[in-house]
């Protein structure tokens, strides 16, 4: 048993820190740390810097421009980048569709799409969920019918995160209605500019425009945009979901959020003293910090086993549940920390360039909205109920 | 023992329910929320015409002479409709403070107006540093000639943006956290030196922070005895807590009805999601939290207008604690059971969820009231 980093790992950590010290734009870090809105341009600017460093594609083989990091190195990157206020990378291109293309795509697809993901030329979104197919994803109905060199796509996707920025969408579509649900699904890459596609915003409860509905009406998609074999899309989709779930525990983000919470609680007053010295509140913080410590070690145990050649299985589902509960608990406390000021929603203070006087704390404005927005953490990427179903089936044999 | 409403109380509840159903569709509420006023002037007018703004006031004031139970019946219906009108602020709290502390002149000037709905009052008792402690007052009122000069800031005054009269606490003596030395003043927002910063709130209402900058008021602005307002404030905040608890129960009822309907309608894996035991049990928990909350709302209504005592204090603290916890549980569980649709602006559930969380931030959250209750705990 050795729970310390090796000398090489420590050297890597120093390298990461030196890079972030030098290259992370201060305005972007300030937005991330203050839970402000990031623009499309912010994401693209940072992505370019990462790409130039060769650190953008951490899940890809080197031959395609990826960086060969060990699981521990990836973990170090995650911890440090969250601590520094690096924007969450938009995963749909680099961490979702790319691994699928690399594993199941043909040579032309790799040549065409991977460089454009690295360069930031393409912004991808994920077209899995439909109004009638959420947890039961395999029941999806969006239809793709072969017509010569094309598929004609009709149907609707929903909850498409940041689809308003995207020029490409990867979709699960039904190509066969004669067989079992899972066996008639294909994986299609679709250009969002194709005629017949309409994107409509869905506003979330916090007033944000983060998700969309995407409608397809007789959309012509070239056959070469099919990944792998027709009707085999479910296998590829499941492969992708394992990628999606490993990052969802969000340990690094919880650590950053906790540190933010403690700073906030040091500034706010209760009974004339800093809130962090208040017995009730400090115990609430202590409890979530303890839980986070434990989840952090569980995360490292999974990482170490993957490094030793294991495959993260249903354990990552368990960690997703714990990790999201912890992050939601931190958001809950941040909202509680501002007391009556959880009520005002002062939108202008969300702007980093806001120069007026802050109503209460400089970081108060986004806290309630963020608490509500992050209820999504236990819903998307497979709801926490579905994750528990997976654990009870796969690990417990129930 | 009988928990049923009497005939008059039932009629009152039915009247409010009919009005809310008729005037407060979800779509209309979104529209009201987006106006500068932040609620419906028309609906307020109707509350007034039906005598509902007069419910808690004595018959001489054209009131109904209603107590905790009447207020409870009315507030629960306003909760079901997620009504945005500042009823609690103006009628219960503002009216209550003036009724208890005011002299005959002040009552004559203001109470009739509040009871008829023509005059809207707002109440500023909190401050940026006060958290939820209403005895934590830094705003100063300095004697000057016959009147006073006020300096300080009052925080998160819901309804303050459109109020005709603002009641604020200010210190005439003592230190920030002393119980003694707090006084109440009623002033017009148009008084020189009163500045309001208005904002929308997360639950769709509107409020403001009020800065008092050398605000000169006459002796007739002082409500009650100088320096002795802490008890009045505590008592009236207690009535407002009971009203909020009743409102919360209405909100929870709707939240649970919506969730239950959805569990029956929404199908995944070929069955209604209500067939999944984890969702069934969660729905049962939501229901039992609602029943806990309802019981405490009833209990708090029963003491709302009784004489102050440690027992009254305990009941109100306990009620607000239960409401805070139950509200958060129902809010979060309901969103989770809905899945993505529970997160959207367009579907009404999320707005109920937000109101429940907001209620926990008004007049003290569950932690605050747990501590208060613990401090009043009886040894046996
Ligand atoms: C903010 C946000 C962003 C998203 N981004 C994307 C995106 O970019 N692309 C995309 O394709 N999708 C996206 N999604 C969709 C997301 O994956 C789905 O919301 C999720 O799969 C749940 O589906 P649903 O919302 O239809 O809920 P439902 O599946 O209807 O679930 C409702 C409730 O029933 C429970 N439930 C369902 N089945 C079972 C069962 N068998 N046992 C026990 N409980 C069950 C669920 O856990 C949930 O509590 C996003 C969702 C959100 C909220
Ligand atoms: C102290 C004690 C005194 C008792 N006294 C009496 C008595 O006087 N007379 C008498 O007749 N019996 C008595 N009982 C028996 C008691 O009624 C049974 O223990 C009880 O009905 C549960 O049955 P079981 O122990 O066989 O557990 P099981 O029925 O085998 O249940 C095991 C677990 O499975 C869960 N479970 C079972 N079915 C479901 C389901 N459909 N959905 C979800 N969860 C489920 C249960 O909740 C439990 O957690 C007593 C038991 C105890 C412990």
PDB file of N, CA, C and O in Angstrom, chain A residues 216-243:
ATOM      1  N   UNK A 216     -35.898  17.015 -36.467  1.00  0.00           N
ATOM      2  CA  UNK A 216     -35.407  16.553 -37.774  1.00  0.00           C
ATOM      3  C   UNK A 216     -36.596  16.306 -38.682  1.00  0.00           C
ATOM      4  O   UNK A 216     -37.487  15.526 -38.341  1.00  0.00           O
ATOM      5  N   UNK A 217     -36.598  17.011 -39.824  1.00  0.00           N
ATOM      6  CA  UNK A 217     -37.693  16.809 -40.754  1.00  0.00           C
ATOM      7  C   UNK A 217     -37.111  16.510 -42.133  1.00  0.00           C
ATOM      8  O   UNK A 217     -36.527  17.380 -42.773  1.00  0.00           O
ATOM      9  N   UNK A 218     -37.209  15.256 -42.548  1.00  0.00           N
ATOM     10  CA  UNK A 218     -36.654  14.821 -43.832  1.00  0.00           C
ATOM     11  C   UNK A 218     -35.220  15.310 -44.026  1.00  0.00           C
ATOM     12  O   UNK A 218     -34.882  15.915 -45.047  1.00  0.00           O
ATOM     13  N   UNK A 219     -34.410  15.051 -43.052  1.00  0.00           N
ATOM     14  CA  UNK A 219     -33.016  15.496 -43.098  1.00  0.00           C
ATOM     15  C   UNK A 219     -32.178  14.451 -43.841  1.00  0.00           C
ATOM     16  O   UNK A 219     -32.191  13.273 -43.492  1.00  0.00           O
ATOM     17  N   UNK A 220     -31.484  14.919 -44.889  1.00  0.00           N
ATOM     18  CA  UNK A 220     -30.687  13.991 -45.725  1.00  0.00           C
ATOM     19  C   UNK A 220     -29.277  13.886 -45.172  1.00  0.00           C
ATOM     20  O   UNK A 220     -28.526  14.864 -45.166  1.00  0.00           O
ATOM     21  N   UNK A 221     -28.924  12.689 -44.720  1.00  0.00           N
ATOM     22  CA  UNK A 221     -27.587  12.492 -44.144  1.00  0.00           C
ATOM     23  C   UNK A 221     -26.830  11.479 -45.005  1.00  0.00           C
ATOM     24  O   UNK A 221     -27.306  10.357 -45.213  1.00  0.00           O
ATOM     25  N   UNK A 222     -25.648  11.856 -45.515  1.00  0.00           N
ATOM     26  CA  UNK A 222     -24.892  10.941 -46.368  1.00  0.00           C
ATOM     27  C   UNK A 222     -24.574   9.637 -45.631  1.00  0.00           C
ATOM     28  O   UNK A 222     -24.283   9.657 -44.428  1.00  0.00           O
ATOM     29  N   UNK A 223     -24.620   8.546 -46.378  1.00  0.00           N
ATOM     30  CA  UNK A 223     -24.387   7.236 -45.772  1.00  0.00           C
ATOM     31  C   UNK A 223     -23.000   7.148 -45.131  1.00  0.00           C
ATOM     32  O   UNK A 223     -22.809   6.456 -44.131  1.00  0.00           O
ATOM     33  N   UNK A 224     -22.040   7.904 -45.674  1.00  0.00           N
ATOM     34  CA  UNK A 224     -20.690   7.823 -45.084  1.00  0.00           C
ATOM     35  C   UNK A 224     -20.639   8.386 -43.663  1.00  0.00           C
ATOM     36  O   UNK A 224     -19.643   8.255 -42.987  1.00  0.00           O
ATOM     37  N   UNK A 225     -21.739   8.995 -43.209  1.00  0.00           N
ATOM     38  CA  UNK A 225     -21.763   9.517 -41.833  1.00  0.00           C
ATOM     39  C   UNK A 225     -22.199   8.474 -40.807  1.00  0.00           C
ATOM     40  O   UNK A 225     -22.318   8.767 -39.625  1.00  0.00           O
ATOM     41  N   UNK A 226     -22.444   7.263 -41.279  1.00  0.00           N
ATOM     42  CA  UNK A 226     -22.767   6.184 -40.350  1.00  0.00           C
ATOM     43  C   UNK A 226     -21.463   5.710 -39.713  1.00  0.00           C
ATOM     44  O   UNK A 226     -20.475   5.464 -40.408  1.00  0.00           O
ATOM     45  N   UNK A 227     -21.462   5.578 -38.388  1.00  0.00           N
ATOM     46  CA  UNK A 227     -20.282   5.042 -37.713  1.00  0.00           C
ATOM     47  C   UNK A 227     -20.462   3.530 -37.569  1.00  0.00           C
ATOM     48  O   UNK A 227     -21.520   3.063 -37.140  1.00  0.00           O
ATOM     49  N   UNK A 228     -19.435   2.767 -37.926  1.00  0.00           N
ATOM     50  CA  UNK A 228     -19.484   1.306 -37.788  1.00  0.00           C
ATOM     51  C   UNK A 228     -20.581   0.730 -38.657  1.00  0.00           C
ATOM     52  O   UNK A 228     -20.869   1.225 -39.740  1.00  0.00           O
ATOM     53  N   UNK A 229     -21.227  -0.295 -38.114  1.00  0.00           N
ATOM     54  CA  UNK A 229     -22.243  -0.977 -38.910  1.00  0.00           C
ATOM     55  C   UNK A 229     -23.639  -0.482 -38.570  1.00  0.00           C
ATOM     56  O   UNK A 229     -23.904  -0.053 -37.447  1.00  0.00           O
ATOM     57  N   UNK A 230     -24.502  -0.584 -39.576  1.00  0.00           N
ATOM     58  CA  UNK A 230     -25.908  -0.266 -39.345  1.00  0.00           C
ATOM     59  C   UNK A 230     -26.469  -1.221 -38.292  1.00  0.00           C
ATOM     60  O   UNK A 230     -26.056  -2.398 -38.233  1.00  0.00           O
ATOM     61  N   UNK A 231     -27.350  -0.715 -37.459  1.00  0.00           N
ATOM     62  CA  UNK A 231     -28.022  -1.485 -36.388  1.00  0.00           C
ATOM     63  C   UNK A 231     -27.115  -1.900 -35.228  1.00  0.00           C
ATOM     64  O   UNK A 231     -27.544  -2.617 -34.329  1.00  0.00           O
ATOM     65  N   UNK A 232     -25.855  -1.451 -35.254  1.00  0.00           N
ATOM     66  CA  UNK A 232     -24.959  -1.828 -34.156  1.00  0.00           C
ATOM     67  C   UNK A 232     -24.696  -0.631 -33.222  1.00  0.00           C
ATOM     68  O   UNK A 232     -23.801  -0.678 -32.380  1.00  0.00           O
ATOM     69  N   UNK A 233     -25.467   0.419 -33.411  1.00  0.00           N
ATOM     70  CA  UNK A 233     -25.198   1.665 -32.675  1.00  0.00           C
ATOM     71  C   UNK A 233     -25.280   1.534 -31.159  1.00  0.00           C
ATOM     72  O   UNK A 233     -24.610   2.261 -30.423  1.00  0.00           O
ATOM     73  N   UNK A 234     -26.106   0.619 -30.694  1.00  0.00           N
ATOM     74  CA  UNK A 234     -26.288   0.483 -29.245  1.00  0.00           C
ATOM     75  C   UNK A 234     -24.976   0.100 -28.555  1.00  0.00           C
ATOM     76  O   UNK A 234     -24.654   0.593 -27.474  1.00  0.00           O
ATOM     77  N   UNK A 235     -24.227  -0.774 -29.205  1.00  0.00           N
ATOM     78  CA  UNK A 235     -22.923  -1.181 -28.649  1.00  0.00           C
ATOM     79  C   UNK A 235     -22.012   0.027 -28.522  1.00  0.00           C
ATOM     80  O   UNK A 235     -21.327   0.201 -27.515  1.00  0.00           O
ATOM     81  N   UNK A 236     -22.003   0.849 -29.551  1.00  0.00           N
ATOM     82  CA  UNK A 236     -21.123   2.027 -29.531  1.00  0.00           C
ATOM     83  C   UNK A 236     -21.606   3.020 -28.462  1.00  0.00           C
ATOM     84  O   UNK A 236     -20.807   3.635 -27.764  1.00  0.00           O
ATOM     85  N   UNK A 237     -22.927   3.125 -28.373  1.00  0.00           N
ATOM     86  CA  UNK A 237     -23.495   4.068 -27.398  1.00  0.00           C
ATOM     87  C   UNK A 237     -23.122   3.660 -25.980  1.00  0.00           C
ATOM     88  O   UNK A 237     -22.791   4.502 -25.140  1.00  0.00           O
ATOM     89  N   UNK A 238     -23.163   2.389 -25.729  1.00  0.00           N
ATOM     90  CA  UNK A 238     -22.845   1.921 -24.384  1.00  0.00           C
ATOM     91  C   UNK A 238     -21.357   2.129 -24.076  1.00  0.00           C
ATOM     92  O   UNK A 238     -20.981   2.482 -22.958  1.00  0.00           O
ATOM     93  N   UNK A 239     -20.537   1.911 -25.112  1.00  0.00           N
ATOM     94  CA  UNK A 239     -19.108   2.153 -24.960  1.00  0.00           C
ATOM     95  C   UNK A 239     -18.881   3.615 -24.550  1.00  0.00           C
ATOM     96  O   UNK A 239     -18.120   3.925 -23.631  1.00  0.00           O
ATOM     97  N   UNK A 240     -19.604   4.492 -25.201  1.00  0.00           N
ATOM     98  CA  UNK A 240     -19.479   5.923 -24.912  1.00  0.00           C
ATOM     99  C   UNK A 240     -19.958   6.252 -23.499  1.00  0.00           C
ATOM    100  O   UNK A 240     -19.352   7.065 -22.799  1.00  0.00           O
ATOM    101  N   UNK A 241     -21.040   5.611 -23.083  1.00  0.00           N
ATOM    102  CA  UNK A 241     -21.582   5.926 -21.753  1.00  0.00           C
ATOM    103  C   UNK A 241     -20.591   5.602 -20.645  1.00  0.00           C
ATOM    104  O   UNK A 241     -20.534   6.301 -19.634  1.00  0.00           O
ATOM    105  N   UNK A 242     -19.775   4.560 -20.826  1.00  0.00           N
ATOM    106  CA  UNK A 242     -18.795   4.273 -19.783  1.00  0.00           C
ATOM    107  C   UNK A 242     -17.794   5.423 -19.692  1.00  0.00           C
ATOM    108  O   UNK A 242     -17.341   5.785 -18.616  1.00  0.00           O
ATOM    109  N   UNK A 243     -17.476   6.023 -20.839  1.00  0.00           N
ATOM    110  CA  UNK A 243     -16.612   7.210 -20.812  1.00  0.00           C
ATOM    111  C   UNK A 243     -17.298   8.350 -20.089  1.00  0.00           C
ATOM    112  O   UNK A 243     -16.716   9.083 -19.316  1.00  0.00           O
TER     113      UNK A 243
END
